[in-house]
XYZ file of C-alpha atoms in Angstrom:
451
model
C 0.000 0.000 0.000
C 1.037 3.603 -0.429
C 0.101 7.107 0.584
C -1.026 9.137 -2.399
C -4.161 10.646 -3.863
C -6.111 7.503 -4.628
C -8.755 6.101 -2.246
C -6.593 3.299 -0.854
C -4.397 5.859 0.914
C -6.908 8.238 2.452
C -6.297 9.116 6.082
C -9.184 6.837 7.089
C -7.255 3.931 5.560
C -3.604 4.294 6.610
C -1.377 1.373 5.805
C 1.244 -0.447 7.866
C 3.210 -3.665 7.784
C 4.529 -6.424 9.996
C 8.094 -5.296 9.399
C 7.027 -1.749 10.180
C 5.725 -2.825 13.527
C 9.003 -4.617 14.169
C 10.943 -1.468 13.585
C 8.526 1.174 14.803
C 6.703 -0.042 17.961
C 4.863 3.220 18.689
C 2.839 2.763 15.497
C 1.383 -0.477 16.809
C -0.525 1.299 19.589
C -1.690 4.027 17.209
C -2.795 1.423 14.694
C -4.506 -0.803 17.239
C -6.625 2.018 18.575
C -7.653 3.541 15.250
C -8.274 0.294 13.368
C -6.148 0.200 10.246
C -5.176 -1.780 7.231
C -1.989 -3.790 7.578
C 0.385 -5.141 4.989
C 3.023 -7.703 5.844
C 6.697 -7.623 4.962
C 8.343 -9.569 2.227
C 6.881 -12.933 2.935
C 4.128 -12.475 5.509
C 0.392 -12.269 5.517
C -1.420 -8.927 5.261
C -3.914 -7.794 7.834
C -6.743 -5.331 7.842
C -8.345 -3.862 10.939
C -12.139 -3.772 10.896
C -13.715 -1.821 13.722
C -17.064 -3.449 12.965
C -15.657 -6.986 12.903
C -17.078 -9.705 15.096
C -15.127 -10.435 18.268
C -14.960 -14.212 18.648
C -13.161 -15.820 21.554
C -9.450 -16.479 20.879
C -8.574 -20.010 19.946
C -7.410 -22.246 22.740
C -3.753 -23.128 23.073
C -2.428 -19.750 21.968
C -1.655 -18.058 25.256
C 1.587 -16.125 25.064
C 3.884 -14.616 27.657
C 4.762 -10.948 27.307
C 8.523 -11.483 27.101
C 9.682 -12.846 23.736
C 7.204 -15.733 23.438
C 8.635 -19.004 22.256
C 7.134 -20.727 19.275
C 6.296 -23.674 21.499
C 4.145 -21.413 23.658
C 2.242 -20.009 20.724
C 1.991 -22.818 18.201
C -1.217 -24.849 18.035
C -0.833 -28.586 17.594
C -1.471 -28.334 13.866
C 1.705 -26.284 13.395
C 4.068 -28.941 14.668
C 6.277 -30.100 11.821
C 7.211 -33.708 11.102
C 10.766 -33.430 9.780
C 12.454 -36.347 8.040
C 15.495 -37.255 10.113
C 18.812 -37.824 8.381
C 20.635 -38.998 11.490
C 20.028 -42.643 10.520
C 22.371 -42.277 7.541
C 25.326 -42.718 9.889
C 26.814 -39.272 9.359
C 25.598 -36.154 11.103
C 24.086 -33.754 8.579
C 25.176 -30.186 8.022
C 22.111 -28.108 8.770
C 21.030 -25.273 6.478
C 18.476 -23.139 8.316
C 16.332 -21.179 5.876
C 15.046 -18.138 7.766
C 12.079 -16.073 6.683
C 9.031 -14.416 8.218
C 6.615 -16.979 6.785
C 2.890 -16.822 6.201
C -0.299 -18.765 6.934
C -0.570 -21.818 4.690
C -4.360 -21.791 5.100
C -6.988 -19.516 6.605
C -7.031 -21.487 9.878
C -3.411 -20.411 10.468
C -4.125 -16.684 10.145
C -5.088 -16.116 13.785
C -2.084 -17.969 15.287
C 0.201 -16.121 12.877
C -1.113 -12.723 13.969
C -1.181 -13.699 17.632
C 2.494 -14.614 17.564
C 3.353 -11.422 15.722
C 1.591 -9.044 18.080
C 2.755 -10.914 21.185
C 6.431 -10.377 20.434
C 7.732 -7.491 22.509
C 10.950 -7.322 20.546
C 9.175 -6.062 17.462
C 6.511 -4.001 19.212
C 5.577 -3.065 22.745
C 1.914 -2.671 23.619
C 0.223 -1.965 26.943
C -1.137 -5.190 28.476
C 0.351 -6.975 25.493
C -0.740 -10.449 26.550
C -4.361 -9.372 26.150
C -4.135 -6.637 23.515
C -2.243 -8.899 21.103
C -5.106 -11.386 21.278
C -7.632 -8.609 20.716
C -5.802 -7.218 17.687
C -5.313 -10.650 16.134
C -8.948 -11.566 16.675
C -10.264 -8.415 15.032
C -7.950 -8.651 12.033
C -8.405 -12.322 11.280
C -11.696 -12.256 9.274
C -10.491 -9.615 6.812
C -7.092 -11.197 6.354
C -8.666 -14.564 5.710
C -10.597 -12.963 2.844
C -7.324 -11.635 1.427
C -5.843 -15.136 1.450
C -8.958 -16.680 -0.031
C -8.543 -14.242 -2.934
C -5.097 -15.750 -3.716
C -5.995 -19.396 -3.306
C -6.598 -19.867 0.415
C -3.138 -19.369 1.900
C 0.425 -18.208 1.440
C 2.575 -20.352 -0.912
C 5.792 -19.268 0.875
C 6.228 -22.596 2.676
C 5.670 -24.624 -0.486
C 8.277 -22.620 -2.378
C 10.769 -22.707 0.511
C 10.474 -26.484 0.787
C 11.045 -26.927 -2.943
C 14.000 -24.548 -2.879
C 15.457 -26.370 0.114
C 15.143 -29.851 -1.418
C 16.754 -28.841 -4.690
C 19.443 -26.769 -2.972
C 20.696 -29.604 -0.755
C 20.785 -31.992 -3.727
C 23.225 -29.623 -5.412
C 25.118 -29.065 -2.152
C 25.716 -32.790 -1.663
C 27.378 -32.838 -5.111
C 29.377 -29.637 -4.740
C 30.444 -29.981 -1.129
C 30.809 -33.711 -0.405
C 33.091 -33.010 2.538
C 30.195 -31.384 4.421
C 27.514 -33.800 3.120
C 24.888 -34.904 3.808
C 23.088 -31.585 4.016
C 19.646 -31.106 5.489
C 17.516 -27.976 5.221
C 15.392 -26.716 8.089
C 12.795 -23.964 7.717
C 12.673 -21.374 10.501
C 9.765 -19.001 9.993
C 9.219 -16.271 12.550
C 5.435 -16.412 12.955
C 4.111 -19.332 10.906
C 4.891 -23.017 10.870
C 7.568 -24.329 10.699
C 8.730 -22.044 13.505
C 12.269 -21.431 14.727
C 11.791 -23.829 17.650
C 10.645 -26.516 15.215
C 13.874 -26.163 13.271
C 16.073 -26.163 16.387
C 14.406 -29.258 17.834
C 14.661 -31.069 14.494
C 18.379 -30.297 14.332
C 18.765 -31.572 17.866
C 17.017 -34.834 16.931
C 19.262 -35.197 13.874
C 22.409 -34.624 15.907
C 23.450 -31.579 13.883
C 26.772 -30.155 15.038
C 27.462 -27.778 12.138
C 24.814 -25.397 10.821
C 24.458 -22.365 8.569
C 21.748 -19.806 9.305
C 20.806 -18.784 5.764
C 18.562 -15.724 5.503
C 16.066 -15.797 2.659
C 16.032 -11.991 2.609
C 18.862 -11.076 0.202
C 19.031 -7.533 1.606
C 19.655 -7.180 5.337
C 17.305 -5.260 7.608
C 17.205 -5.274 11.386
C 13.450 -5.866 11.122
C 13.803 -9.037 9.022
C 17.121 -10.922 9.089
C 18.157 -9.224 12.319
C 14.927 -10.252 14.015
C 15.188 -13.841 12.744
C 18.743 -14.224 14.053
C 17.740 -12.818 17.434
C 14.914 -15.353 17.637
C 17.243 -18.168 16.600
C 19.591 -17.301 19.455
C 16.689 -17.200 21.925
C 15.539 -20.617 20.712
C 19.016 -22.056 21.225
C 18.918 -20.703 24.769
C 15.471 -22.164 25.421
C 16.670 -25.614 24.368
C 20.132 -25.350 25.935
C 21.860 -25.690 22.575
C 24.127 -22.626 22.558
C 27.247 -24.810 22.557
C 25.870 -27.876 20.778
C 26.233 -26.544 17.241
C 28.995 -24.686 15.409
C 27.199 -21.834 13.672
C 27.934 -19.537 10.804
C 25.514 -17.221 9.059
C 24.767 -15.932 5.582
C 23.265 -12.634 6.635
C 23.066 -10.893 3.234
C 23.623 -11.700 -0.429
C 22.149 -8.751 -2.280
C 24.830 -8.656 -5.000
C 25.417 -12.366 -5.538
C 25.951 -12.945 -9.300
C 23.489 -15.843 -9.405
C 20.762 -13.808 -7.729
C 21.376 -10.986 -10.195
C 21.217 -13.332 -13.189
C 18.007 -14.925 -11.892
C 16.296 -11.546 -11.636
C 17.614 -10.472 -15.045
C 16.317 -13.667 -16.670
C 12.854 -13.175 -15.181
C 12.822 -9.564 -16.421
C 13.846 -10.495 -19.947
C 11.199 -13.211 -20.066
C 8.541 -10.684 -19.019
C 9.745 -8.057 -21.482
C 9.274 -10.517 -24.337
C 5.581 -10.631 -23.437
C 5.279 -7.047 -24.669
C 4.822 -6.351 -28.380
C 8.167 -5.601 -29.974
C 7.100 -2.117 -31.042
C 6.456 -0.982 -27.423
C 9.177 -2.951 -25.619
C 11.624 -0.036 -25.775
C 9.119 2.153 -23.902
C 8.585 -0.168 -20.951
C 9.530 1.309 -17.562
C 10.943 -1.245 -15.104
C 9.654 -0.459 -11.633
C 11.651 -2.246 -8.916
C 9.380 -2.416 -5.877
C 10.552 -3.297 -2.362
C 8.926 -3.104 1.036
C 9.373 0.359 2.532
C 10.737 1.371 5.944
C 9.873 4.312 8.227
C 12.450 7.084 7.924
C 13.052 6.786 11.660
C 14.416 3.289 11.004
C 16.414 4.419 7.983
C 17.889 7.265 10.018
C 19.033 4.821 12.700
C 21.346 3.371 10.068
C 19.472 0.302 8.826
C 21.410 -0.882 5.728
C 18.344 -2.151 3.853
C 17.810 0.808 1.459
C 21.353 0.818 0.106
C 21.441 -2.967 -0.215
C 18.190 -2.992 -2.202
C 19.608 -0.218 -4.403
C 22.766 -2.298 -4.900
C 20.678 -5.236 -6.152
C 18.847 -2.960 -8.583
C 22.108 -1.543 -9.908
C 23.614 -4.989 -10.454
C 20.492 -6.234 -12.235
C 20.375 -3.214 -14.527
C 24.088 -3.624 -15.221
C 23.330 -7.213 -16.262
C 20.719 -5.747 -18.642
C 23.253 -3.181 -19.944
C 21.019 -0.394 -18.590
C 19.008 -0.821 -21.768
C 15.675 0.113 -20.190
C 14.324 3.002 -18.150
C 13.856 2.094 -14.486
C 13.144 3.360 -10.993
C 13.333 1.929 -7.480
C 10.108 2.440 -5.513
C 8.766 1.298 -2.160
C 5.479 -0.298 -1.163
C 3.393 -0.741 2.011
C 3.637 2.610 3.800
C 1.715 3.492 6.960
C -0.288 6.636 7.663
C 1.090 10.069 8.489
C 4.668 9.184 9.443
C 7.580 9.869 7.027
C 8.527 6.771 5.034
C 11.113 5.847 2.479
C 9.793 6.741 -0.955
C 8.703 7.184 -3.642
C 5.800 4.860 -2.973
C 4.798 2.329 -5.617
C 1.231 3.559 -6.042
C 2.291 7.185 -6.301
C 4.950 6.229 -8.845
C 2.377 4.462 -11.014
C 0.152 7.505 -10.954
C 3.060 9.807 -11.763
C 4.268 7.665 -14.646
C 0.758 7.630 -16.083
C 0.586 11.430 -15.907
C 3.900 11.522 -17.784
C 2.394 9.478 -20.584
C 3.868 6.075 -19.750
C 1.553 3.221 -20.722
C 3.770 0.170 -20.104
C 5.179 -0.631 -16.671
C 6.875 -3.843 -15.551
C 6.965 -4.288 -11.762
C 9.826 -6.320 -10.272
C 9.474 -7.395 -6.597
C 13.208 -6.984 -6.033
C 13.285 -7.768 -2.295
C 10.984 -10.813 -2.494
C 12.324 -14.105 -3.828
C 9.121 -16.155 -3.446
C 5.471 -15.433 -4.091
C 3.368 -14.425 -1.116
C 0.568 -11.994 -0.244
C 2.453 -8.871 -1.333
C 3.115 -10.167 -4.828
C -0.087 -12.117 -5.393
C -2.512 -9.651 -3.817
C -0.950 -6.244 -3.392
C 0.828 -6.104 -6.743
C -1.206 -8.490 -8.908
C -4.631 -7.324 -7.750
C -4.437 -3.905 -6.114
C -1.643 -2.207 -8.025
C -2.800 -3.750 -11.285
C -6.268 -2.299 -10.726
C -4.852 1.121 -9.919
C -2.518 1.060 -12.909
C -5.390 0.394 -15.296
C -7.398 3.161 -13.655
C -4.505 5.550 -14.267
C -4.315 4.495 -17.924
C -1.338 2.111 -17.709
C -2.762 -0.733 -19.766
C 0.611 -2.447 -20.232
C 0.994 -3.271 -16.536
C 2.772 -6.552 -15.798
C 4.661 -8.153 -12.927
C 7.823 -10.182 -13.292
C 7.402 -13.768 -12.135
C 8.933 -14.298 -8.691
C 12.110 -16.368 -8.504
C 10.373 -19.250 -6.712
C 11.863 -22.472 -8.169
C 13.917 -20.812 -10.888
C 16.838 -23.171 -11.689
C 19.190 -20.179 -11.902
C 18.048 -18.999 -8.480
C 18.350 -22.392 -6.795
C 21.772 -22.871 -8.358
C 22.730 -19.499 -6.881
C 21.553 -20.585 -3.448
C 23.595 -23.777 -3.610
C 26.647 -21.891 -4.894
C 26.359 -19.325 -2.122
C 26.147 -21.925 0.647
C 28.865 -24.113 -0.874
C 31.309 -21.225 -1.149
C 30.393 -20.110 2.366
C 31.201 -23.567 3.769
C 34.473 -23.829 1.871
C 35.604 -20.382 2.978
C 34.794 -21.189 6.630
C 33.140 -17.825 6.935
C 31.399 -16.956 10.167
C 29.425 -13.927 9.003
C 29.876 -10.754 7.011
C 31.784 -7.820 8.443
C 28.616 -5.763 8.147
C 26.654 -8.071 10.450
C 28.793 -7.372 13.508
C 28.369 -3.606 13.096
C 25.372 -2.342 15.047
C 23.366 0.485 13.524
C 24.650 3.837 14.842
C 21.234 4.561 16.320
C 20.425 1.006 17.488
C 18.004 0.917 20.426
C 17.844 -2.874 20.864
C 20.564 -4.101 23.203
C 19.651 -7.709 22.427
C 21.146 -7.228 18.978
C 24.580 -6.916 20.571
C 24.124 -10.243 22.379
C 23.027 -12.120 19.267
C 25.752 -10.546 17.123
C 28.413 -11.525 19.644
C 27.149 -15.108 19.654
C 26.904 -15.640 15.894
C 30.187 -13.890 15.105
C 32.219 -16.160 17.383
C 34.123 -19.133 15.973
C 36.904 -21.358 17.283
C 38.395 -21.899 13.821
C 37.958 -18.785 11.713
C 37.417 -15.071 11.744
C 34.773 -12.706 10.463
C 35.139 -12.187 6.718
């Protein structure tokens, strides 16, 4: 969502996101009281407040403590994951933990997803959070379920992550036999499989070497940073701080394989335009926005997204006109712009009729690609007179993309890297002391140094 002149951004319908709430806790109280529309971050579900919504009783089994709730405390029985153990093969597997925010796989998972999100005091702090989080989740659930029904009944993020993981470890076993067998574990923040599920599965498999592999190519404290903090808390909960040798892939925004995968998807989409208009297509790279208060604290996300865009356009020889824009802004606060909706309107006023949107910070389809871009932005674009509106297919199971993932992890293992130099640097304006604890833990290594 965006803030501009069209009806979706009137002051009676401000927009926010899960990642926004992570980074900007004061908005959560404002949003909860007023009743607002909510968009998720790169791979999460979207929520929409409805002040006239019914107020059913919260589901049983979802009580949450106010201090960093564990996934075990918040997960209903249906979210428990049955992992296939590899310990029986005789050799302990190398664990590859694929971290992402996740999303409800069906409409029944929407309430638990939201309850976990709004119970987490690391990403937002609410008065009487144990009770208010339940109230917010309950009121949002019916509208969000309708959003998911509009895209098939649930988020496909888990399906895509599982397929990516299976194909990635097949390549890893071939390319890095010295660390084989490899086993992937999914660690979503608020939807099954949760971080605790992954940690307990690794414990059952006897994993002693693991790579925490963020599925967000561009680092933000509200996404990768939050996932790593939760991973460390889970290791503490299960007394596994010293059971596994960890290293992390905390960013990969300029990896050549990632760049080539995006470029291939763009070229495929451009060929869908008639040849006589292809030269006039504007490529609009769209990424989830951040509040300027977060940007001004020193979050590296904006420059890393811009770096990905530059590398992709370099791969395309800068042959096409392009802009980087930002989606999912909330209300009256200053946000990183220009916003996607406003950019579409502006391009239309400038006579542009063909726009190709590239979700540059999202590697798999989810609610923000399938609903926000494909349905909402497409509708707005046609209203503005942009009849050549298209979206690039997400990377999903792209062979180039999966090859890039395997190459990245293989090279990481061979180099014995612990983490990037950027990871250990706290934002100049960081206000979360827990970040320092997690960074100190994941940057330690008995055999190698930070690279």
